[in-house]
């Protein structure tokens, strides 16, 4: 089992981290299954890949949007949403955003692909840094489809990610998408060669899709949980703890 990113050696000191995501059938076109504005599509479309790259402590250097729609008006609105979602990044979208639209064939359904490329020093990359005794916490609640549109106060965002990256007691960060919290939590345990003891299975649906990464899994020392809850305004749920495989 592996995370949804590619890590490539750039040189002796640095690595490329690549993440991608796609959206289909969600947008303003006549055959879209879920009707939302192009701007919403852009905001939700770019956040997943950005969160994946940031979670391992890489710095985004390129964001590529491949849009299966015309630029005017649909693509233009999607790009506007992408830029709005990227506004909290230290590097502005005008420097790292690139992409393409479909100008040869008329489309009746929205399709979006996003690729984010980041760079990090090998010593800074964090893929499996948890240890026995660490606790596992979910930030945000699993939301999918139309639920995402009315749950801004309950889903993790780039702002929460930026706060987490400032906390030196946060070890692993793993965005949760369509596979659900339980799958990603078990993946995190396996990557760290640890077992996971789940303690809070009634408060949150661990198998529900978290759509466009509405949940961030975080590991940290147990004695820092109160501090984390004070730093993060979104729902923070203790899920369990790691213990050593015997």
PDB file of C-alpha atoms in Angstrom:
ATOM      1  CA  UNK A   1       0.000   0.000   0.000  1.00  0.00           C
ATOM      2  CA  UNK A   2       1.311   3.438  -0.945  1.00  0.00           C
ATOM      3  CA  UNK A   3       0.218   7.047  -0.752  1.00  0.00           C
ATOM      4  CA  UNK A   4      -1.346   8.782  -3.758  1.00  0.00           C
ATOM      5  CA  UNK A   5       1.826  10.647  -4.678  1.00  0.00           C
ATOM      6  CA  UNK A   6       4.963  10.042  -6.705  1.00  0.00           C
ATOM      7  CA  UNK A   7       8.346  10.918  -5.196  1.00  0.00           C
ATOM      8  CA  UNK A   8      11.231  11.294  -7.652  1.00  0.00           C
ATOM      9  CA  UNK A   9      14.859  12.081  -6.868  1.00  0.00           C
ATOM     10  CA  UNK A  10      15.789  15.395  -8.460  1.00  0.00           C
ATOM     11  CA  UNK A  11      19.396  15.380  -7.288  1.00  0.00           C
ATOM     12  CA  UNK A  12      21.351  14.294  -4.206  1.00  0.00           C
ATOM     13  CA  UNK A  13      19.550  16.774  -1.959  1.00  0.00           C
ATOM     14  CA  UNK A  14      16.098  17.357  -3.457  1.00  0.00           C
ATOM     15  CA  UNK A  15      13.039  15.392  -4.529  1.00  0.00           C
ATOM     16  CA  UNK A  16      10.016  16.071  -6.693  1.00  0.00           C
ATOM     17  CA  UNK A  17       6.612  15.250  -5.218  1.00  0.00           C
ATOM     18  CA  UNK A  18       3.763  14.837  -7.718  1.00  0.00           C
ATOM     19  CA  UNK A  19       0.056  14.520  -6.978  1.00  0.00           C
ATOM     20  CA  UNK A  20      -2.997  14.603  -9.228  1.00  0.00           C
ATOM     21  CA  UNK A  21      -6.775  14.536  -9.047  1.00  0.00           C
ATOM     22  CA  UNK A  22      -9.749  14.661 -11.398  1.00  0.00           C
ATOM     23  CA  UNK A  23     -13.380  15.755 -11.403  1.00  0.00           C
ATOM     24  CA  UNK A  24     -16.003  14.559 -13.865  1.00  0.00           C
ATOM     25  CA  UNK A  25     -19.716  15.203 -14.150  1.00  0.00           C
ATOM     26  CA  UNK A  26     -19.681  18.024 -11.603  1.00  0.00           C
ATOM     27  CA  UNK A  27     -20.095  21.550 -12.914  1.00  0.00           C
ATOM     28  CA  UNK A  28     -22.377  23.974 -14.751  1.00  0.00           C
ATOM     29  CA  UNK A  29     -22.880  22.028 -18.005  1.00  0.00           C
ATOM     30  CA  UNK A  30     -26.192  20.488 -19.061  1.00  0.00           C
ATOM     31  CA  UNK A  31     -25.152  16.837 -18.591  1.00  0.00           C
ATOM     32  CA  UNK A  32     -23.362  17.291 -15.257  1.00  0.00           C
ATOM     33  CA  UNK A  33     -24.774  15.038 -12.540  1.00  0.00           C
ATOM     34  CA  UNK A  34     -24.180  17.669  -9.850  1.00  0.00           C
ATOM     35  CA  UNK A  35     -24.869  21.233 -10.912  1.00  0.00           C
ATOM     36  CA  UNK A  36     -22.428  23.726  -9.391  1.00  0.00           C
ATOM     37  CA  UNK A  37     -20.579  26.783 -10.650  1.00  0.00           C
ATOM     38  CA  UNK A  38     -17.277  26.512 -12.485  1.00  0.00           C
ATOM     39  CA  UNK A  39     -15.641  28.422  -9.649  1.00  0.00           C
ATOM     40  CA  UNK A  40     -16.668  25.768  -7.124  1.00  0.00           C
ATOM     41  CA  UNK A  41     -15.302  23.067  -9.440  1.00  0.00           C
ATOM     42  CA  UNK A  42     -11.948  24.847  -9.560  1.00  0.00           C
ATOM     43  CA  UNK A  43     -11.722  25.316  -5.796  1.00  0.00           C
ATOM     44  CA  UNK A  44     -12.592  21.687  -5.030  1.00  0.00           C
ATOM     45  CA  UNK A  45     -10.551  20.321  -7.900  1.00  0.00           C
ATOM     46  CA  UNK A  46      -7.212  21.835  -6.948  1.00  0.00           C
ATOM     47  CA  UNK A  47      -7.364  21.331  -3.179  1.00  0.00           C
ATOM     48  CA  UNK A  48      -6.831  17.554  -3.163  1.00  0.00           C
ATOM     49  CA  UNK A  49      -3.534  17.532  -5.059  1.00  0.00           C
ATOM     50  CA  UNK A  50      -2.306  20.613  -3.205  1.00  0.00           C
ATOM     51  CA  UNK A  51      -3.059  19.004   0.168  1.00  0.00           C
ATOM     52  CA  UNK A  52      -1.259  15.801  -0.859  1.00  0.00           C
ATOM     53  CA  UNK A  53       1.906  17.700  -1.784  1.00  0.00           C
ATOM     54  CA  UNK A  54       1.854  19.987   1.253  1.00  0.00           C
ATOM     55  CA  UNK A  55       1.179  17.060   3.613  1.00  0.00           C
ATOM     56  CA  UNK A  56       4.637  15.592   2.990  1.00  0.00           C
ATOM     57  CA  UNK A  57       6.239  19.031   3.444  1.00  0.00           C
ATOM     58  CA  UNK A  58       6.914  19.759  -0.222  1.00  0.00           C
ATOM     59  CA  UNK A  59       6.632  23.273  -1.677  1.00  0.00           C
ATOM     60  CA  UNK A  60       4.338  23.508  -4.732  1.00  0.00           C
ATOM     61  CA  UNK A  61       6.221  24.863  -7.751  1.00  0.00           C
ATOM     62  CA  UNK A  62       3.763  24.004 -10.536  1.00  0.00           C
ATOM     63  CA  UNK A  63      -0.016  23.606 -10.671  1.00  0.00           C
ATOM     64  CA  UNK A  64      -1.359  22.328 -14.003  1.00  0.00           C
ATOM     65  CA  UNK A  65      -5.044  22.331 -14.920  1.00  0.00           C
ATOM     66  CA  UNK A  66      -6.144  20.228 -17.882  1.00  0.00           C
ATOM     67  CA  UNK A  67      -9.734  21.207 -18.557  1.00  0.00           C
ATOM     68  CA  UNK A  68     -12.020  19.222 -20.861  1.00  0.00           C
ATOM     69  CA  UNK A  69     -14.171  22.322 -21.416  1.00  0.00           C
ATOM     70  CA  UNK A  70     -13.928  25.521 -23.444  1.00  0.00           C
ATOM     71  CA  UNK A  71     -12.113  28.486 -21.931  1.00  0.00           C
ATOM     72  CA  UNK A  72     -15.025  30.914 -22.309  1.00  0.00           C
ATOM     73  CA  UNK A  73     -17.051  30.801 -20.151  1.00  0.00           C
ATOM     74  CA  UNK A  74     -16.649  27.503 -18.245  1.00  0.00           C
ATOM     75  CA  UNK A  75     -12.878  27.163 -18.180  1.00  0.00           C
ATOM     76  CA  UNK A  76     -12.422  30.781 -17.181  1.00  0.00           C
ATOM     77  CA  UNK A  77     -14.627  30.283 -14.125  1.00  0.00           C
ATOM     78  CA  UNK A  78     -12.876  27.058 -13.147  1.00  0.00           C
ATOM     79  CA  UNK A  79      -9.490  28.786 -13.322  1.00  0.00           C
ATOM     80  CA  UNK A  80     -10.879  31.625 -11.189  1.00  0.00           C
ATOM     81  CA  UNK A  81     -11.835  29.062  -8.537  1.00  0.00           C
ATOM     82  CA  UNK A  82      -8.398  27.444  -8.699  1.00  0.00           C
ATOM     83  CA  UNK A  83      -6.753  30.819  -8.124  1.00  0.00           C
ATOM     84  CA  UNK A  84      -9.036  31.601  -5.187  1.00  0.00           C
ATOM     85  CA  UNK A  85      -8.173  28.281  -3.519  1.00  0.00           C
ATOM     86  CA  UNK A  86      -4.465  28.959  -3.988  1.00  0.00           C
ATOM     87  CA  UNK A  87      -4.557  32.441  -2.464  1.00  0.00           C
ATOM     88  CA  UNK A  88      -3.225  31.237   0.911  1.00  0.00           C
ATOM     89  CA  UNK A  89      -0.107  29.689  -0.608  1.00  0.00           C
ATOM     90  CA  UNK A  90       3.180  31.513  -0.087  1.00  0.00           C
ATOM     91  CA  UNK A  91       3.720  31.390  -3.871  1.00  0.00           C
ATOM     92  CA  UNK A  92       0.920  33.073  -5.796  1.00  0.00           C
ATOM     93  CA  UNK A  93      -0.993  31.298  -8.599  1.00  0.00           C
ATOM     94  CA  UNK A  94       0.186  33.792 -11.201  1.00  0.00           C
ATOM     95  CA  UNK A  95       3.708  32.332 -10.888  1.00  0.00           C
ATOM     96  CA  UNK A  96       3.011  28.590 -10.884  1.00  0.00           C
ATOM     97  CA  UNK A  97      -0.373  28.013 -12.583  1.00  0.00           C
ATOM     98  CA  UNK A  98      -0.514  26.651 -16.125  1.00  0.00           C
ATOM     99  CA  UNK A  99      -3.013  24.630 -18.134  1.00  0.00           C
ATOM    100  CA  UNK A 100      -5.078  23.919 -21.212  1.00  0.00           C
ATOM    101  CA  UNK A 101      -8.708  23.933 -22.346  1.00  0.00           C
ATOM    102  CA  UNK A 102     -10.706  22.182 -25.082  1.00  0.00           C
ATOM    103  CA  UNK A 103     -11.228  24.550 -28.010  1.00  0.00           C
ATOM    104  CA  UNK A 104     -11.847  22.085 -30.847  1.00  0.00           C
ATOM    105  CA  UNK A 105     -14.903  20.115 -29.740  1.00  0.00           C
ATOM    106  CA  UNK A 106     -18.063  21.296 -27.987  1.00  0.00           C
ATOM    107  CA  UNK A 107     -18.576  19.612 -24.596  1.00  0.00           C
ATOM    108  CA  UNK A 108     -21.788  18.990 -22.660  1.00  0.00           C
ATOM    109  CA  UNK A 109     -20.216  17.668 -19.444  1.00  0.00           C
ATOM    110  CA  UNK A 110     -17.463  19.084 -17.237  1.00  0.00           C
ATOM    111  CA  UNK A 111     -14.127  17.305 -16.909  1.00  0.00           C
ATOM    112  CA  UNK A 112     -11.137  18.591 -14.943  1.00  0.00           C
ATOM    113  CA  UNK A 113      -7.671  17.200 -14.276  1.00  0.00           C
ATOM    114  CA  UNK A 114      -5.218  18.756 -11.829  1.00  0.00           C
ATOM    115  CA  UNK A 115      -1.534  17.976 -11.362  1.00  0.00           C
ATOM    116  CA  UNK A 116       0.591  19.584  -8.648  1.00  0.00           C
ATOM    117  CA  UNK A 117       4.376  19.288  -8.585  1.00  0.00           C
ATOM    118  CA  UNK A 118       6.311  20.183  -5.449  1.00  0.00           C
ATOM    119  CA  UNK A 119       9.942  20.225  -4.370  1.00  0.00           C
ATOM    120  CA  UNK A 120      11.407  19.305  -0.997  1.00  0.00           C
ATOM    121  CA  UNK A 121      14.759  18.511   0.539  1.00  0.00           C
ATOM    122  CA  UNK A 122      15.159  14.799   1.205  1.00  0.00           C
ATOM    123  CA  UNK A 123      15.694  15.467   4.912  1.00  0.00           C
ATOM    124  CA  UNK A 124      12.401  17.388   5.108  1.00  0.00           C
ATOM    125  CA  UNK A 125      10.174  14.840   3.368  1.00  0.00           C
ATOM    126  CA  UNK A 126       7.725  13.263   5.840  1.00  0.00           C
ATOM    127  CA  UNK A 127       6.056  10.086   4.613  1.00  0.00           C
ATOM    128  CA  UNK A 128       6.203   7.837   7.683  1.00  0.00           C
ATOM    129  CA  UNK A 129       7.323   9.607  10.848  1.00  0.00           C
ATOM    130  CA  UNK A 130       4.938   8.212  13.458  1.00  0.00           C
ATOM    131  CA  UNK A 131       5.968   5.963  16.327  1.00  0.00           C
ATOM    132  CA  UNK A 132       4.357   3.720  18.918  1.00  0.00           C
ATOM    133  CA  UNK A 133       2.342   5.749  21.432  1.00  0.00           C
ATOM    134  CA  UNK A 134       1.418   8.513  18.984  1.00  0.00           C
ATOM    135  CA  UNK A 135      -2.268   9.293  18.611  1.00  0.00           C
ATOM    136  CA  UNK A 136      -4.234   9.569  15.369  1.00  0.00           C
ATOM    137  CA  UNK A 137      -6.593  12.510  14.926  1.00  0.00           C
ATOM    138  CA  UNK A 138      -9.063  13.443  12.190  1.00  0.00           C
ATOM    139  CA  UNK A 139      -9.418  17.115  11.324  1.00  0.00           C
ATOM    140  CA  UNK A 140     -12.694  17.776   9.523  1.00  0.00           C
ATOM    141  CA  UNK A 141     -15.633  15.477   8.807  1.00  0.00           C
ATOM    142  CA  UNK A 142     -16.168  13.236   5.771  1.00  0.00           C
ATOM    143  CA  UNK A 143     -18.330  15.007   3.207  1.00  0.00           C
ATOM    144  CA  UNK A 144     -19.020  14.091  -0.391  1.00  0.00           C
ATOM    145  CA  UNK A 145     -20.966  15.455  -3.356  1.00  0.00           C
ATOM    146  CA  UNK A 146     -23.452  18.166  -2.554  1.00  0.00           C
ATOM    147  CA  UNK A 147     -22.648  17.944   1.173  1.00  0.00           C
ATOM    148  CA  UNK A 148     -19.356  19.722   0.549  1.00  0.00           C
ATOM    149  CA  UNK A 149     -21.127  22.852  -0.661  1.00  0.00           C
ATOM    150  CA  UNK A 150     -22.797  23.539   2.698  1.00  0.00           C
ATOM    151  CA  UNK A 151     -20.137  22.248   5.110  1.00  0.00           C
ATOM    152  CA  UNK A 152     -17.389  24.871   5.033  1.00  0.00           C
ATOM    153  CA  UNK A 153     -17.219  24.881   8.856  1.00  0.00           C
ATOM    154  CA  UNK A 154     -16.791  21.113   9.010  1.00  0.00           C
ATOM    155  CA  UNK A 155     -14.191  20.331   6.354  1.00  0.00           C
ATOM    156  CA  UNK A 156     -10.418  20.713   6.433  1.00  0.00           C
ATOM    157  CA  UNK A 157      -8.988  23.409   4.180  1.00  0.00           C
ATOM    158  CA  UNK A 158      -5.641  24.747   3.003  1.00  0.00           C
ATOM    159  CA  UNK A 159      -5.731  27.130   5.973  1.00  0.00           C
ATOM    160  CA  UNK A 160      -5.785  24.187   8.390  1.00  0.00           C
ATOM    161  CA  UNK A 161      -2.948  22.596   6.453  1.00  0.00           C
ATOM    162  CA  UNK A 162      -0.864  25.762   6.722  1.00  0.00           C
ATOM    163  CA  UNK A 163      -1.447  25.833  10.493  1.00  0.00           C
ATOM    164  CA  UNK A 164      -0.449  22.191  10.855  1.00  0.00           C
ATOM    165  CA  UNK A 165       2.788  22.762   8.967  1.00  0.00           C
ATOM    166  CA  UNK A 166       3.748  25.385  11.556  1.00  0.00           C
ATOM    167  CA  UNK A 167       3.418  22.933  14.479  1.00  0.00           C
ATOM    168  CA  UNK A 168       6.623  21.036  15.221  1.00  0.00           C
ATOM    169  CA  UNK A 169       4.804  18.272  17.129  1.00  0.00           C
ATOM    170  CA  UNK A 170       2.833  17.142  14.061  1.00  0.00           C
ATOM    171  CA  UNK A 171       4.389  14.058  12.491  1.00  0.00           C
ATOM    172  CA  UNK A 172       2.415  12.535   9.618  1.00  0.00           C
ATOM    173  CA  UNK A 173      -0.378  14.276   7.709  1.00  0.00           C
ATOM    174  CA  UNK A 174      -2.550  12.298   5.300  1.00  0.00           C
ATOM    175  CA  UNK A 175      -5.504  13.728   3.333  1.00  0.00           C
ATOM    176  CA  UNK A 176      -8.545  11.439   3.161  1.00  0.00           C
ATOM    177  CA  UNK A 177     -10.610  11.167  -0.001  1.00  0.00           C
ATOM    178  CA  UNK A 178     -13.014   8.651  -1.495  1.00  0.00           C
ATOM    179  CA  UNK A 179     -11.520   5.582   0.248  1.00  0.00           C
ATOM    180  CA  UNK A 180     -12.547   6.850   3.682  1.00  0.00           C
ATOM    181  CA  UNK A 181     -10.854   7.369   7.029  1.00  0.00           C
ATOM    182  CA  UNK A 182     -10.464   3.704   8.008  1.00  0.00           C
ATOM    183  CA  UNK A 183      -8.626   2.792   4.802  1.00  0.00           C
ATOM    184  CA  UNK A 184      -6.215   5.732   5.036  1.00  0.00           C
ATOM    185  CA  UNK A 185      -5.661   5.217   8.779  1.00  0.00           C
ATOM    186  CA  UNK A 186      -4.699   1.601   8.192  1.00  0.00           C
ATOM    187  CA  UNK A 187      -2.427   2.692   5.344  1.00  0.00           C
ATOM    188  CA  UNK A 188      -0.684   5.127   7.671  1.00  0.00           C
ATOM    189  CA  UNK A 189      -0.177   2.415  10.286  1.00  0.00           C
ATOM    190  CA  UNK A 190       1.221   0.014   7.682  1.00  0.00           C
ATOM    191  CA  UNK A 191       3.631   2.619   6.314  1.00  0.00           C
ATOM    192  CA  UNK A 192       4.998   3.133   9.832  1.00  0.00           C
ATOM    193  CA  UNK A 193       5.158  -0.618  10.591  1.00  0.00           C
ATOM    194  CA  UNK A 194       2.726  -0.116  13.469  1.00  0.00           C
ATOM    195  CA  UNK A 195      -0.654  -1.415  14.588  1.00  0.00           C
ATOM    196  CA  UNK A 196      -3.620   0.901  15.026  1.00  0.00           C
ATOM    197  CA  UNK A 197      -6.058   0.804  17.931  1.00  0.00           C
ATOM    198  CA  UNK A 198      -9.267   2.598  16.912  1.00  0.00           C
ATOM    199  CA  UNK A 199     -11.145   4.050  19.886  1.00  0.00           C
ATOM    200  CA  UNK A 200     -13.719   6.436  18.435  1.00  0.00           C
ATOM    201  CA  UNK A 201     -15.769   4.547  15.880  1.00  0.00           C
ATOM    202  CA  UNK A 202     -19.181   5.842  16.961  1.00  0.00           C
ATOM    203  CA  UNK A 203     -18.609   9.587  16.613  1.00  0.00           C
ATOM    204  CA  UNK A 204     -17.520   9.619  12.964  1.00  0.00           C
ATOM    205  CA  UNK A 205     -18.235   7.418   9.946  1.00  0.00           C
ATOM    206  CA  UNK A 206     -14.865   5.839   9.246  1.00  0.00           C
ATOM    207  CA  UNK A 207     -15.886   4.247   5.943  1.00  0.00           C
ATOM    208  CA  UNK A 208     -17.667   7.188   4.347  1.00  0.00           C
ATOM    209  CA  UNK A 209     -16.030   8.923   1.411  1.00  0.00           C
ATOM    210  CA  UNK A 210     -14.382  12.201   2.342  1.00  0.00           C
ATOM    211  CA  UNK A 211     -14.829  13.491  -1.203  1.00  0.00           C
ATOM    212  CA  UNK A 212     -12.319  16.205  -2.108  1.00  0.00           C
ATOM    213  CA  UNK A 213     -10.081  15.547   0.926  1.00  0.00           C
ATOM    214  CA  UNK A 214     -12.456  17.024   3.506  1.00  0.00           C
ATOM    215  CA  UNK A 215     -10.547  15.203   6.277  1.00  0.00           C
ATOM    216  CA  UNK A 216      -6.879  15.348   7.247  1.00  0.00           C
ATOM    217  CA  UNK A 217      -5.420  12.534   9.335  1.00  0.00           C
ATOM    218  CA  UNK A 218      -2.718  13.755  11.708  1.00  0.00           C
ATOM    219  CA  UNK A 219      -0.378  11.961  14.121  1.00  0.00           C
ATOM    220  CA  UNK A 220       1.080  13.608  17.218  1.00  0.00           C
ATOM    221  CA  UNK A 221       2.058  12.919  20.854  1.00  0.00           C
ATOM    222  CA  UNK A 222      -0.939  12.365  23.129  1.00  0.00           C
ATOM    223  CA  UNK A 223       0.044  15.257  25.419  1.00  0.00           C
ATOM    224  CA  UNK A 224      -0.306  17.764  22.551  1.00  0.00           C
ATOM    225  CA  UNK A 225      -3.948  17.020  21.697  1.00  0.00           C
ATOM    226  CA  UNK A 226      -5.344  19.910  23.756  1.00  0.00           C
ATOM    227  CA  UNK A 227      -2.954  22.317  22.097  1.00  0.00           C
ATOM    228  CA  UNK A 228      -3.976  21.099  18.638  1.00  0.00           C
ATOM    229  CA  UNK A 229      -7.656  21.533  19.460  1.00  0.00           C
ATOM    230  CA  UNK A 230      -6.988  25.138  20.445  1.00  0.00           C
ATOM    231  CA  UNK A 231      -5.098  25.819  17.207  1.00  0.00           C
ATOM    232  CA  UNK A 232      -7.673  24.305  14.833  1.00  0.00           C
ATOM    233  CA  UNK A 233     -11.228  25.657  14.546  1.00  0.00           C
ATOM    234  CA  UNK A 234     -12.608  22.740  12.488  1.00  0.00           C
ATOM    235  CA  UNK A 235     -13.818  19.478  14.121  1.00  0.00           C
ATOM    236  CA  UNK A 236     -10.944  17.553  15.740  1.00  0.00           C
ATOM    237  CA  UNK A 237     -11.710  13.904  16.570  1.00  0.00           C
ATOM    238  CA  UNK A 238      -9.404  11.477  18.334  1.00  0.00           C
ATOM    239  CA  UNK A 239      -9.473   8.216  16.368  1.00  0.00           C
ATOM    240  CA  UNK A 240      -6.990   6.020  18.223  1.00  0.00           C
ATOM    241  CA  UNK A 241      -3.339   5.341  18.854  1.00  0.00           C
ATOM    242  CA  UNK A 242      -0.460   3.403  17.345  1.00  0.00           C
ATOM    243  CA  UNK A 243       1.289   0.531  19.059  1.00  0.00           C
ATOM    244  CA  UNK A 244       4.265  -1.605  18.146  1.00  0.00           C
ATOM    245  CA  UNK A 245       3.766  -4.758  16.108  1.00  0.00           C
ATOM    246  CA  UNK A 246       4.861  -7.678  18.302  1.00  0.00           C
TER     247      UNK A 246
END
